[in-house]
GROMACS .gro file of C-alpha atoms in nm:
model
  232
    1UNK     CA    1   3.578   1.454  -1.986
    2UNK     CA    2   3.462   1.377  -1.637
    3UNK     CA    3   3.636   1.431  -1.295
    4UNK     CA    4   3.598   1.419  -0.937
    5UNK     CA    5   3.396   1.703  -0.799
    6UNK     CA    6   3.719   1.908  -0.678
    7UNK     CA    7   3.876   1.905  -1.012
    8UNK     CA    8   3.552   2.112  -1.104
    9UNK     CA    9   3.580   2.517  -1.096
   10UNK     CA   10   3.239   2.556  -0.979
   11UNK     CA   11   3.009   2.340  -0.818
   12UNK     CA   12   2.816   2.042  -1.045
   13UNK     CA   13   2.477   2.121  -1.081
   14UNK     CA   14   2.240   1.806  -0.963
   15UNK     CA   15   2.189   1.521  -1.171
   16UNK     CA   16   1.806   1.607  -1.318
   17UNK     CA   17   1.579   1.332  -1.271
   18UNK     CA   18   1.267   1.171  -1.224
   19UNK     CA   19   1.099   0.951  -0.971
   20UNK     CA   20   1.019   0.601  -1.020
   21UNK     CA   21   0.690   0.553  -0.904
   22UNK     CA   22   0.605   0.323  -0.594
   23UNK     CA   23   0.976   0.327  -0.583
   24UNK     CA   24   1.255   0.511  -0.408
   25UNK     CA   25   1.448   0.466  -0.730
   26UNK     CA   26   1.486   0.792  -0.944
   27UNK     CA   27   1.559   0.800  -1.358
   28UNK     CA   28   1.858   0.971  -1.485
   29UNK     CA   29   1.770   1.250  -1.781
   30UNK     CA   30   2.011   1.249  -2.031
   31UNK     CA   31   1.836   1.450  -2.318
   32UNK     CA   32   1.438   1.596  -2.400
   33UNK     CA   33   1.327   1.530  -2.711
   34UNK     CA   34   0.964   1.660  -2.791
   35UNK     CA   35   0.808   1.562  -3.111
   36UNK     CA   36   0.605   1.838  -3.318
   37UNK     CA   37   0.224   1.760  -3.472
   38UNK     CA   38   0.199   1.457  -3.391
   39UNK     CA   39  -0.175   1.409  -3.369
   40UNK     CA   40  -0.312   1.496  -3.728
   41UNK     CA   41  -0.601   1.696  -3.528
   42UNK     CA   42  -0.361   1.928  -3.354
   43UNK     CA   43  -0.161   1.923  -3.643
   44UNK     CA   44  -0.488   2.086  -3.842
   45UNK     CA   45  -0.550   2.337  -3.550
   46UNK     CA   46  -0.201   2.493  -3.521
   47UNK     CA   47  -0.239   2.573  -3.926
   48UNK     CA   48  -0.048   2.290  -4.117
   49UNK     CA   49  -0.139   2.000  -4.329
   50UNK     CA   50  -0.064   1.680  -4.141
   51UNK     CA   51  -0.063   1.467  -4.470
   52UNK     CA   52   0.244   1.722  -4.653
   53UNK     CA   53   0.430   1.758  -4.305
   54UNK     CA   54   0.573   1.464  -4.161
   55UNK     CA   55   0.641   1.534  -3.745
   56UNK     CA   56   0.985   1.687  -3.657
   57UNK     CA   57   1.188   1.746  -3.314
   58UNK     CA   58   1.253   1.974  -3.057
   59UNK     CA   59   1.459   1.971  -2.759
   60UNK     CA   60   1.375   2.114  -2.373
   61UNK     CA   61   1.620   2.135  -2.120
   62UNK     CA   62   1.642   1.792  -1.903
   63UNK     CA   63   1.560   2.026  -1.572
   64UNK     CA   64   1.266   2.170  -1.722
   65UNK     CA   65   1.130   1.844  -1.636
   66UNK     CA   66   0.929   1.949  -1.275
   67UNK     CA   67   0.743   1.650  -1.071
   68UNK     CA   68   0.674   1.918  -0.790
   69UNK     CA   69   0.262   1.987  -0.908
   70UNK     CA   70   0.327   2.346  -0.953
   71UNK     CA   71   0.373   2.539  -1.253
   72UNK     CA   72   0.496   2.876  -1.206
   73UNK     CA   73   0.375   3.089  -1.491
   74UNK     CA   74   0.677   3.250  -1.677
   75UNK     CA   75   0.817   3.586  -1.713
   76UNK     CA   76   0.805   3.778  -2.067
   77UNK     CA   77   0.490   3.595  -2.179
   78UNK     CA   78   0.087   3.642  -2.176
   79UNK     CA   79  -0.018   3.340  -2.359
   80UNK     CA   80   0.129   3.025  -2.197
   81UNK     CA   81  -0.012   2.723  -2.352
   82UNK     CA   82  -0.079   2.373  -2.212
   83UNK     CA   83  -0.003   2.056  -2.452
   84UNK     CA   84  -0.064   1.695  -2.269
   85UNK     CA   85   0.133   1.419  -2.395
   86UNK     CA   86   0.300   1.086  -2.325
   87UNK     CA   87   0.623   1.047  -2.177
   88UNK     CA   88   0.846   0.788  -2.287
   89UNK     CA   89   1.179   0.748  -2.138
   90UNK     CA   90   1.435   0.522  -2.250
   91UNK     CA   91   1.734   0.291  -2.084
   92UNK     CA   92   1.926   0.185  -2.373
   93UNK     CA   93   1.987   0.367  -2.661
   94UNK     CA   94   2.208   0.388  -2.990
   95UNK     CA   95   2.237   0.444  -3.347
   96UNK     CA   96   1.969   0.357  -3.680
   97UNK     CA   97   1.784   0.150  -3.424
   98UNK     CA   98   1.541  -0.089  -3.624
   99UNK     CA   99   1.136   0.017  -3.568
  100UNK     CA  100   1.080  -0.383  -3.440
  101UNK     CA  101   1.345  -0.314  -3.173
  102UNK     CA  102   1.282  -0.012  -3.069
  103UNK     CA  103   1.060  -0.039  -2.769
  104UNK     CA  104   1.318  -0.328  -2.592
  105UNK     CA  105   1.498   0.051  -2.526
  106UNK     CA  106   1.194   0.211  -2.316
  107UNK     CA  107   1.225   0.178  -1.960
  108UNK     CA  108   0.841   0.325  -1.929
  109UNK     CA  109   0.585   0.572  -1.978
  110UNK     CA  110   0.489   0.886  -1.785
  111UNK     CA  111   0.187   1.135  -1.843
  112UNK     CA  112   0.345   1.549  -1.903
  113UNK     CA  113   0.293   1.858  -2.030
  114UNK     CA  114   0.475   2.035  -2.274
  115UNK     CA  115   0.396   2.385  -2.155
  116UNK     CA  116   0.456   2.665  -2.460
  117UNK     CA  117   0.518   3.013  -2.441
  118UNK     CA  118   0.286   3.050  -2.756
  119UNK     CA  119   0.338   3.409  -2.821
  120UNK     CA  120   0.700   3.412  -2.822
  121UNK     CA  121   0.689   3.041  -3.017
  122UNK     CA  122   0.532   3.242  -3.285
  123UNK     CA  123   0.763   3.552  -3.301
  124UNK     CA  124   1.009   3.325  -3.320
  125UNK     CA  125   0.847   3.116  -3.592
  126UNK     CA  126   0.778   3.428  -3.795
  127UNK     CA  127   1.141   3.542  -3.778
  128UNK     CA  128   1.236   3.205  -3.886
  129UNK     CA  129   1.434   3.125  -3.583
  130UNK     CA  130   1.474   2.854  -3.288
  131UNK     CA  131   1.173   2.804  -3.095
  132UNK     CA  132   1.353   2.736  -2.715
  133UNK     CA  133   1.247   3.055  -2.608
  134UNK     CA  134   0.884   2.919  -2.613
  135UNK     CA  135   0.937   2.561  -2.539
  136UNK     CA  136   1.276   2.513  -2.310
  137UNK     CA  137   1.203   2.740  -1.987
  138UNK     CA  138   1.198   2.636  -1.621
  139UNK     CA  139   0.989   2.398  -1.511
  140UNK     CA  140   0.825   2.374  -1.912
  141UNK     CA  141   0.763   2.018  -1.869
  142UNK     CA  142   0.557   1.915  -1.513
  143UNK     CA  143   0.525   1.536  -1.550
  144UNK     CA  144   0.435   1.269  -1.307
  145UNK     CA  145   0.662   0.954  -1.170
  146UNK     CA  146   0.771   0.714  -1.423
  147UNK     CA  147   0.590   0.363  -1.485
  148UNK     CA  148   0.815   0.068  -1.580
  149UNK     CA  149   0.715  -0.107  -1.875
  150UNK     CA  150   0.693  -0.393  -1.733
  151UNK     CA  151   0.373  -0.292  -1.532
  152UNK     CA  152   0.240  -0.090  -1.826
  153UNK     CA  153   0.361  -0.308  -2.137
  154UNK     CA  154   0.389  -0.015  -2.426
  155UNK     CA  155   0.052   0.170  -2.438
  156UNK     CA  156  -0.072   0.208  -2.815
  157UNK     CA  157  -0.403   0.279  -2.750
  158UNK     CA  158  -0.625   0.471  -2.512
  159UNK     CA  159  -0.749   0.786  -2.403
  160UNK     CA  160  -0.546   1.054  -2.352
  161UNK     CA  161  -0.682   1.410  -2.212
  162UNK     CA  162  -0.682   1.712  -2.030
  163UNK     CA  163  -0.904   1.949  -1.802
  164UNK     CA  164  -0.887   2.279  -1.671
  165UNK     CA  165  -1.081   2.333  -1.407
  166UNK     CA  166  -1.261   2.073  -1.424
  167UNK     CA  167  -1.372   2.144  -1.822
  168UNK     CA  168  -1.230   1.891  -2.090
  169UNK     CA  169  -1.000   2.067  -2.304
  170UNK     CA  170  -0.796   1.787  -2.498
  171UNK     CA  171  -0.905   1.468  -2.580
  172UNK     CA  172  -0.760   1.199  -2.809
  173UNK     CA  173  -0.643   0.869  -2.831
  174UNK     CA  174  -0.249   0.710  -2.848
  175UNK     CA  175  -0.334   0.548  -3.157
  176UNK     CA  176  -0.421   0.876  -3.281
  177UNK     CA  177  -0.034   0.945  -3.304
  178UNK     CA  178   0.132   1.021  -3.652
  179UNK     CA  179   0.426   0.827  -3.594
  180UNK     CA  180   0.408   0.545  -3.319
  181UNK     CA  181   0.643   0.497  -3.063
  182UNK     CA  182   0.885   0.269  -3.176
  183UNK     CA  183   0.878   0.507  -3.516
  184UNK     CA  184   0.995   0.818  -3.325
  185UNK     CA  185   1.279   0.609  -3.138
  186UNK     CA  186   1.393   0.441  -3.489
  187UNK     CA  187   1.376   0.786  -3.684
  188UNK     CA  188   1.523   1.003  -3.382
  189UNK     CA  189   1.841   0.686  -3.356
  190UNK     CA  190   1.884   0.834  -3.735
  191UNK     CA  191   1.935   1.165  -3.637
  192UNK     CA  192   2.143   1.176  -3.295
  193UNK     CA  193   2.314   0.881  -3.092
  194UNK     CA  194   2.003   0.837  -2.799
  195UNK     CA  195   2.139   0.751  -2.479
  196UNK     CA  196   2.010   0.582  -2.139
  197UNK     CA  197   1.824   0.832  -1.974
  198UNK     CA  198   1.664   1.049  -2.315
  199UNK     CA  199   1.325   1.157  -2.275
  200UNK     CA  200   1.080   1.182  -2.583
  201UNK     CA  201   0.747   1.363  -2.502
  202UNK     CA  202   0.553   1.232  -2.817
  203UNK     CA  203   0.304   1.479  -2.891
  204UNK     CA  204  -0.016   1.675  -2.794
  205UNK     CA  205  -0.370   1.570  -2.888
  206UNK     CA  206  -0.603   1.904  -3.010
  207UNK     CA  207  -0.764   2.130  -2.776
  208UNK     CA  208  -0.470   2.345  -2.664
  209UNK     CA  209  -0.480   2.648  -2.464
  210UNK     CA  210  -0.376   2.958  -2.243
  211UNK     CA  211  -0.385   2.882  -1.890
  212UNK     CA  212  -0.390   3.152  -1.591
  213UNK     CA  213  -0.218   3.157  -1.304
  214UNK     CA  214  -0.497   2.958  -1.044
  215UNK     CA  215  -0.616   2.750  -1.307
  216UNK     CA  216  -0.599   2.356  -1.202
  217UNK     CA  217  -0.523   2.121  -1.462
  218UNK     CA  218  -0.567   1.722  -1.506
  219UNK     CA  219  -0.430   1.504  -1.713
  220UNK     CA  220  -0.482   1.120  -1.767
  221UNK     CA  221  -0.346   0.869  -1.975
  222UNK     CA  222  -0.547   0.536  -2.024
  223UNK     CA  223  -0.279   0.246  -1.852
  224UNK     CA  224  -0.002   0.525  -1.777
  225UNK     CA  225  -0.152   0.754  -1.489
  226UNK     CA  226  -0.250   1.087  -1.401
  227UNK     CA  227  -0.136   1.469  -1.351
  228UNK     CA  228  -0.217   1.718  -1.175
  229UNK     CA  229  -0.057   2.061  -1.221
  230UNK     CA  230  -0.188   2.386  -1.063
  231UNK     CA  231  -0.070   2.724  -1.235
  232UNK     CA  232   0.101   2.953  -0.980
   0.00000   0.00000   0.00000
């Protein structure tokens, strides 16, 4: 149920969002939806069998979504990870969405990071519970403007990588992915009604690792942009 903002007992908190780029125009985030080994290489290097385990989904928090180029390294943690990936963020949405129609629901493509408390992630995965703790924390996910589809078209194909400090840490290519695109909207419309405004971050070549506060890091997607994040 909506209302006008005195009908509210405390104070609406802003509408999170992210810029448009080479616009003054700003994107609405409804929900985060991050998909898990997605790249059969990182799949391999976090301990699982990308051939027996098809990807699955996690959720961040639509404000952990930070455009500001600083990422302030989090309490209760020593082993913060960084994860590159696509963003893909969609204006239309709805239910058992066909894989041939899926990508008429992207509005466009943005480069992120998924950044992962990895030590707590695994406490968590060895007690068998939720993993938000490691994924969903402020400013978990520093990603640049937004580029409209049409001025990318849907990237498939092309590099995708990250350096720290200048060294090359992840490398990989989009058509490296598991499940494509238009497979993770289609199979995610199965599982939840997606909405104008849902983010999916869409996966994380190989090659992750800690970062330290000072560390600067880089990220590029072929035909999508670039990132640059320092650690503070």
């Amino acid at each position: 149920m909506h209302g006008t903002t005195s009908s509210y007992v405390i104070e609406p908190s802003a509408i999170p969002s992210i810029p448009v780029a080479a616009t003054d125009k700003m994107f609405p985030v409804h929900r985060v939806y991050c998909v898990g080994r997605n790249y059969a290489a990182h799949a391999v290097e976090m301990g699982h069998d990308p051939d027996k385990e098809p990807p699955f989904f996690f959720q961040k928090n639509p404000d952990n979504l930070d455009t500001t180029g600083e990422f302030p390294y989090p309490p209760a943690s020593n082993d913060v990870h960084h994860e590159i990936e696509m963003v893909v963020a969609l204006k239309s949405g709805g239910t058992d969405i066909p894989v041939e129609k899926a990508l008429d629901c992207v509005f466009g493509y943005g480069v992120g990071l998924d950044m992962t408390r990895r030590d707590l992630q695994g406490k968590a995965k060895d007690m068998g519970r939720p993993w938000e703790v490691g994924k969903a924390f402020e400013a978990s996910a520093p990603c640049t403007p937004l580029v409209p589809a049409s001025s990318t078209g849907h990237p498939s194909q092309g590099a995708i990588w990250l350096d720290v400090n200048g060294q090359r840490k992840q490398t990989g290519d989009l058509n490296q992915m598991i499940w494509k695109v238009p497979e993770m909207i289609s199979y995610l419309s199965g599982l939840f009604t997606l909405m104008p405004g849902d983010i999916i971050l869409s996966g994380t070549p190989a090659g992750v690792g800690a970062v330290v506060r000072g560390d600067v890091l880089r990220g590029h997607i072929d035909g999508v942009g670039d990132l640059e994040v320092r650690v503070v």
